[in-house]
XYZ file of C-alpha atoms in Angstrom:
341
model
C 151.499 8.135 -52.956
C 147.473 8.394 -52.176
C 146.270 7.405 -49.620
C 144.289 3.964 -49.775
C 140.215 4.794 -49.569
C 138.287 2.680 -47.709
C 134.235 2.432 -48.050
C 132.108 4.271 -44.957
C 130.658 1.438 -43.295
C 126.727 1.851 -43.890
C 124.455 2.521 -40.913
C 122.324 0.247 -39.925
C 118.358 0.499 -40.052
C 118.044 1.000 -36.493
C 120.491 4.098 -36.740
C 118.931 5.272 -39.775
C 115.765 5.786 -37.606
C 116.810 7.456 -34.726
C 118.678 10.332 -37.569
C 114.960 10.353 -39.041
C 113.297 10.609 -35.071
C 116.070 13.514 -34.110
C 116.044 15.739 -37.125
C 111.889 15.377 -37.125
C 112.325 16.443 -33.559
C 114.960 19.017 -34.594
C 112.646 20.818 -36.988
C 109.904 21.068 -34.626
C 112.509 22.911 -31.644
C 113.184 25.416 -34.968
C 110.027 26.259 -35.350
C 109.054 27.040 -31.890
C 105.140 27.211 -30.751
C 104.690 30.868 -31.726
C 103.871 29.825 -35.048
C 101.483 27.486 -34.207
C 99.353 29.450 -32.283
C 99.539 32.416 -35.448
C 98.407 29.305 -37.091
C 95.733 28.656 -34.683
C 94.119 31.809 -34.549
C 93.691 32.195 -38.481
C 92.621 29.036 -38.451
C 89.704 30.570 -35.819
C 89.232 33.761 -38.037
C 88.317 31.832 -41.052
C 85.820 29.622 -39.137
C 84.225 32.540 -38.414
C 84.231 34.410 -41.919
C 82.389 30.792 -42.973
C 79.703 31.053 -40.452
C 79.070 34.920 -41.514
C 78.995 33.879 -45.077
C 76.459 31.182 -44.374
C 74.153 33.325 -42.383
C 74.550 35.934 -44.827
C 73.707 33.235 -47.686
C 70.605 31.843 -45.404
C 68.956 35.531 -45.545
C 69.906 36.029 -49.286
C 67.768 32.726 -49.697
C 64.631 33.676 -47.236
C 62.055 34.892 -48.488
C 61.450 38.855 -47.418
C 58.422 39.047 -44.842
C 55.421 40.204 -47.035
C 53.502 42.896 -45.809
C 50.149 42.102 -43.951
C 46.925 41.867 -45.687
C 44.315 44.683 -45.340
C 41.847 43.817 -43.073
C 38.654 43.466 -45.392
C 36.170 46.012 -45.332
C 32.455 45.016 -43.393
C 29.675 44.141 -45.669
C 27.253 43.413 -43.406
C 26.475 43.737 -39.535
C 24.632 41.362 -37.158
C 23.131 43.768 -34.415
C 21.811 47.169 -35.417
C 24.975 48.540 -32.884
C 25.542 51.788 -33.910
C 29.272 51.814 -34.692
C 28.883 48.497 -36.638
C 26.339 50.079 -38.520
C 28.626 53.084 -38.702
C 31.114 51.146 -40.006
C 29.389 49.646 -43.393
C 28.298 53.470 -44.013
C 32.063 55.000 -43.765
C 34.184 51.997 -43.845
C 37.338 54.192 -44.001
C 36.948 55.959 -41.316
C 35.472 53.804 -39.250
C 35.233 50.112 -40.283
C 37.703 47.663 -37.806
C 41.565 48.255 -37.953
C 40.896 51.567 -39.259
C 42.913 54.867 -37.693
C 41.671 57.393 -35.417
C 38.446 59.226 -37.411
C 39.202 62.436 -39.047
C 36.579 62.722 -41.343
C 33.719 61.453 -43.185
C 32.922 61.586 -46.784
C 29.427 62.784 -47.518
C 27.191 64.290 -50.386
C 26.038 67.784 -49.229
C 23.873 70.453 -51.203
C 24.966 74.369 -51.148
C 22.852 76.628 -49.135
C 21.927 80.106 -50.190
C 21.312 83.151 -47.792
C 18.356 82.199 -46.977
C 18.728 78.832 -45.360
C 17.488 77.244 -48.407
C 18.996 74.004 -50.460
C 20.664 75.066 -53.983
C 18.610 72.302 -56.285
C 21.557 70.111 -58.039
C 24.346 71.859 -56.010
C 25.155 67.860 -54.041
C 29.121 67.689 -54.125
C 30.961 65.496 -51.844
C 32.423 66.948 -48.742
C 34.539 66.350 -45.764
C 32.411 65.797 -42.428
C 32.197 64.877 -38.911
C 29.501 62.628 -38.996
C 27.612 61.251 -35.538
C 24.818 58.938 -34.884
C 21.904 60.034 -33.489
C 19.546 57.009 -33.270
C 18.825 54.020 -34.597
C 15.115 52.730 -35.612
C 14.066 49.004 -36.118
C 10.667 50.016 -37.930
C 9.942 46.196 -38.961
C 11.286 42.947 -38.824
C 13.667 43.277 -41.693
C 14.132 47.438 -42.045
C 16.083 49.994 -40.244
C 17.559 53.307 -40.131
C 20.556 55.123 -38.489
C 19.935 58.903 -37.591
C 22.878 60.891 -38.099
C 24.121 64.058 -37.380
C 26.507 65.521 -39.735
C 28.991 68.681 -39.607
C 31.080 70.235 -42.834
C 34.835 71.187 -41.988
C 36.013 73.690 -43.106
C 39.302 74.468 -45.817
C 41.423 74.139 -42.604
C 39.174 70.574 -41.336
C 37.998 72.822 -38.553
C 33.899 72.014 -37.591
C 31.572 74.393 -38.669
C 30.083 75.317 -35.390
C 29.440 78.594 -34.968
C 27.179 79.935 -33.531
C 24.737 80.245 -36.714
C 25.892 77.303 -37.967
C 22.908 74.039 -37.705
C 23.988 70.926 -38.919
C 22.774 68.234 -41.420
C 20.161 65.921 -40.276
C 21.306 62.588 -42.606
C 19.422 59.012 -42.831
C 20.847 55.241 -43.557
C 18.294 52.978 -44.414
C 19.781 48.920 -43.971
C 17.524 46.086 -45.022
C 18.580 42.225 -43.034
C 18.926 39.233 -44.952
C 20.910 36.053 -45.058
C 24.156 37.771 -43.740
C 22.851 40.159 -42.143
C 21.953 44.110 -41.652
C 23.523 45.611 -45.011
C 23.486 48.959 -45.865
C 20.107 49.640 -48.549
C 19.838 53.424 -49.106
C 21.625 56.887 -47.555
C 20.760 60.403 -47.944
C 23.296 62.296 -46.521
C 21.049 65.454 -46.071
C 17.569 65.150 -44.903
C 17.457 68.385 -43.477
C 19.756 71.293 -41.840
C 18.795 72.903 -38.502
C 19.913 73.973 -35.140
C 22.904 75.766 -33.844
C 26.250 75.649 -33.230
C 26.794 72.680 -35.065
C 24.612 70.987 -33.097
C 21.157 70.065 -34.398
C 19.288 69.879 -31.025
C 18.077 67.029 -28.241
C 16.322 64.564 -30.525
C 13.944 61.461 -29.396
C 12.114 58.683 -31.528
C 7.951 58.490 -31.367
C 5.860 55.880 -31.705
C 2.629 57.641 -33.695
C 1.216 53.903 -34.369
C 1.823 50.528 -34.225
C 4.078 50.053 -37.522
C 5.179 53.611 -37.317
C 7.752 55.608 -35.564
C 8.689 59.438 -35.635
C 11.906 61.514 -34.469
C 11.446 64.932 -32.768
C 14.118 67.536 -32.697
C 14.261 70.491 -30.559
C 16.770 72.680 -31.215
C 17.410 75.949 -29.861
C 19.940 78.654 -28.595
C 20.314 82.328 -27.076
C 20.654 86.068 -27.908
C 21.237 88.272 -25.495
C 19.720 87.567 -23.137
C 16.857 85.812 -24.799
C 16.531 81.945 -25.247
C 14.404 80.126 -27.484
C 13.811 77.032 -28.897
C 11.817 74.855 -31.825
C 10.717 71.539 -32.513
C 10.345 69.746 -35.955
C 8.932 65.938 -36.556
C 10.075 63.414 -38.843
C 8.110 60.647 -39.720
C 10.465 57.397 -40.175
C 9.997 55.033 -43.487
C 11.436 52.185 -44.942
C 13.584 53.981 -47.308
C 12.820 57.490 -47.245
C 12.178 60.523 -43.895
C 9.748 62.784 -44.497
C 8.364 66.062 -43.078
C 5.620 65.929 -40.767
C 6.176 68.995 -39.195
C 8.964 72.402 -38.680
C 9.813 74.871 -36.842
C 6.984 75.042 -33.872
C 7.968 77.512 -31.390
C 8.351 75.472 -28.282
C 10.010 77.774 -25.493
C 10.791 81.046 -25.121
C 12.295 82.841 -22.034
C 14.241 86.356 -22.033
C 15.264 86.188 -17.718
C 18.381 87.350 -19.034
C 16.824 90.228 -20.368
C 16.571 92.477 -16.913
C 17.113 91.751 -13.542
C 13.095 92.154 -13.082
C 12.545 89.466 -15.843
C 14.665 87.383 -13.267
C 12.123 87.441 -10.760
C 8.627 86.450 -12.352
C 8.534 83.397 -11.494
C 9.579 84.026 -7.500
C 7.165 87.530 -6.567
C 5.201 88.010 -9.340
C 5.649 91.441 -8.916
C 9.736 92.825 -9.338
C 11.096 95.630 -7.243
C 12.072 96.963 -10.617
C 10.148 97.538 -13.856
C 9.908 94.784 -16.702
C 10.685 96.212 -19.896
C 8.497 97.365 -22.597
C 8.152 94.438 -24.298
C 7.663 92.967 -20.973
C 8.839 89.381 -18.974
C 7.800 85.786 -20.331
C 9.817 82.276 -19.563
C 7.355 79.886 -21.718
C 8.246 75.942 -22.454
C 5.962 73.337 -23.892
C 6.185 69.462 -24.272
C 4.915 67.444 -27.359
C 3.172 64.479 -27.043
C 2.042 61.801 -29.583
C -1.748 60.038 -29.107
C -1.329 56.589 -30.694
C -3.093 55.941 -33.886
C -3.236 53.171 -36.773
C -0.851 52.443 -39.352
C -3.309 54.160 -41.960
C -3.975 57.633 -39.213
C -1.629 57.826 -36.993
C -2.807 60.139 -33.571
C -2.672 62.933 -32.726
C 0.851 65.353 -31.642
C -0.428 68.074 -28.724
C 1.948 70.584 -27.253
C 1.150 71.187 -23.428
C 2.541 75.066 -22.738
C 2.970 75.960 -18.920
C 4.722 79.205 -17.705
C 4.578 83.069 -17.130
C 4.175 86.141 -19.174
C 4.336 89.493 -17.658
C 3.216 92.616 -19.601
C 5.267 95.508 -19.580
C 5.026 99.247 -18.443
C 3.470 99.686 -14.994
C 1.101 97.780 -14.801
C 3.142 94.420 -14.065
C 0.785 91.970 -14.034
C 1.670 88.610 -14.504
C -0.336 85.662 -16.180
C -0.204 82.452 -15.763
C -0.526 79.963 -18.687
C -1.620 76.902 -18.703
C -2.768 75.890 -22.805
C -2.437 72.745 -25.410
C -1.492 72.745 -28.803
C -3.342 69.818 -31.067
C -2.034 68.990 -33.923
C -4.189 66.289 -36.154
C -2.616 63.696 -39.003
C -4.042 65.625 -42.574
C -2.495 63.829 -46.069
C 0.982 62.800 -44.251
C 1.061 65.545 -42.316
C 0.244 66.780 -38.527
C -1.529 70.142 -39.038
C -2.909 72.776 -35.972
C -6.848 71.836 -35.386
C -6.719 73.422 -31.910
C -5.324 76.532 -30.032
C -2.670 78.881 -31.069
C 0.903 79.208 -29.542
C 1.455 81.235 -26.212
C 5.528 81.471 -27.095
C 6.626 84.978 -27.833
C 8.729 85.474 -31.058
C 11.964 87.677 -30.905
């Protein structure tokens, strides 16, 4: 006979709640603390990844930095300072913010063996250009005179003993914006030695007229000489007023006797057959009118000793006079005492 079944009593609601709480608590104990820690680490890594993505996105969205705009080339100068005028003439190598100067581009003619320029042979060349003089001719006109030394195929200045330099002239006019380049002549004349024009000086020859003098020279085996050239400076033009006047000479380095000419007048040893000499001249300019500039005078002083046994020493004290004739200086009085060699 089957056992009778009795319905189980239904737990009360407070008991149900206690069971649920107990089961939840047991589940927490089963999971333990380590899985929770790993979950926290994963969450931190995810946050870092999100931050990295945000940064990358910001960088991608941000515009790339644009290059600095080029420095504008100067078109006028407020003053007649050499550096500012050079920047107007040669903006690529002399302008503000440019790299250190390597060379300047100029137009120069070829020179024949006898030293004359070949007509129509002008071509662009690389050279070193240095300012020598800046002259304000009047209220609105000025000229900058330069020394230009051409470069060879290796970029080196051609400054051997027989190499001179070009005289350049750059003309400026003043306007509302300042001084502007009006015209240029890269090759007025070629003279000098060892890549050097010589000694330059600006002279006033009339109230509104100026001249540039260049004394250039060198030495050869004990002989030294110097020559004078004079150029008239005008608005837009430089003209030759006198060229190659012997200015000084000495052969003191040729023979010991020549070194003693000034000291005793009678050296112990006989002078060379050509004698000894040490003579120098100084040019001066008289102020004339703008239509007729004054005279140019060259005063010479020194000594000259004849060759041979006489050993006679002559004192040099003479003056040459050059008058203004048809836009140039012409010798009108005296004889140049500087010997040729």
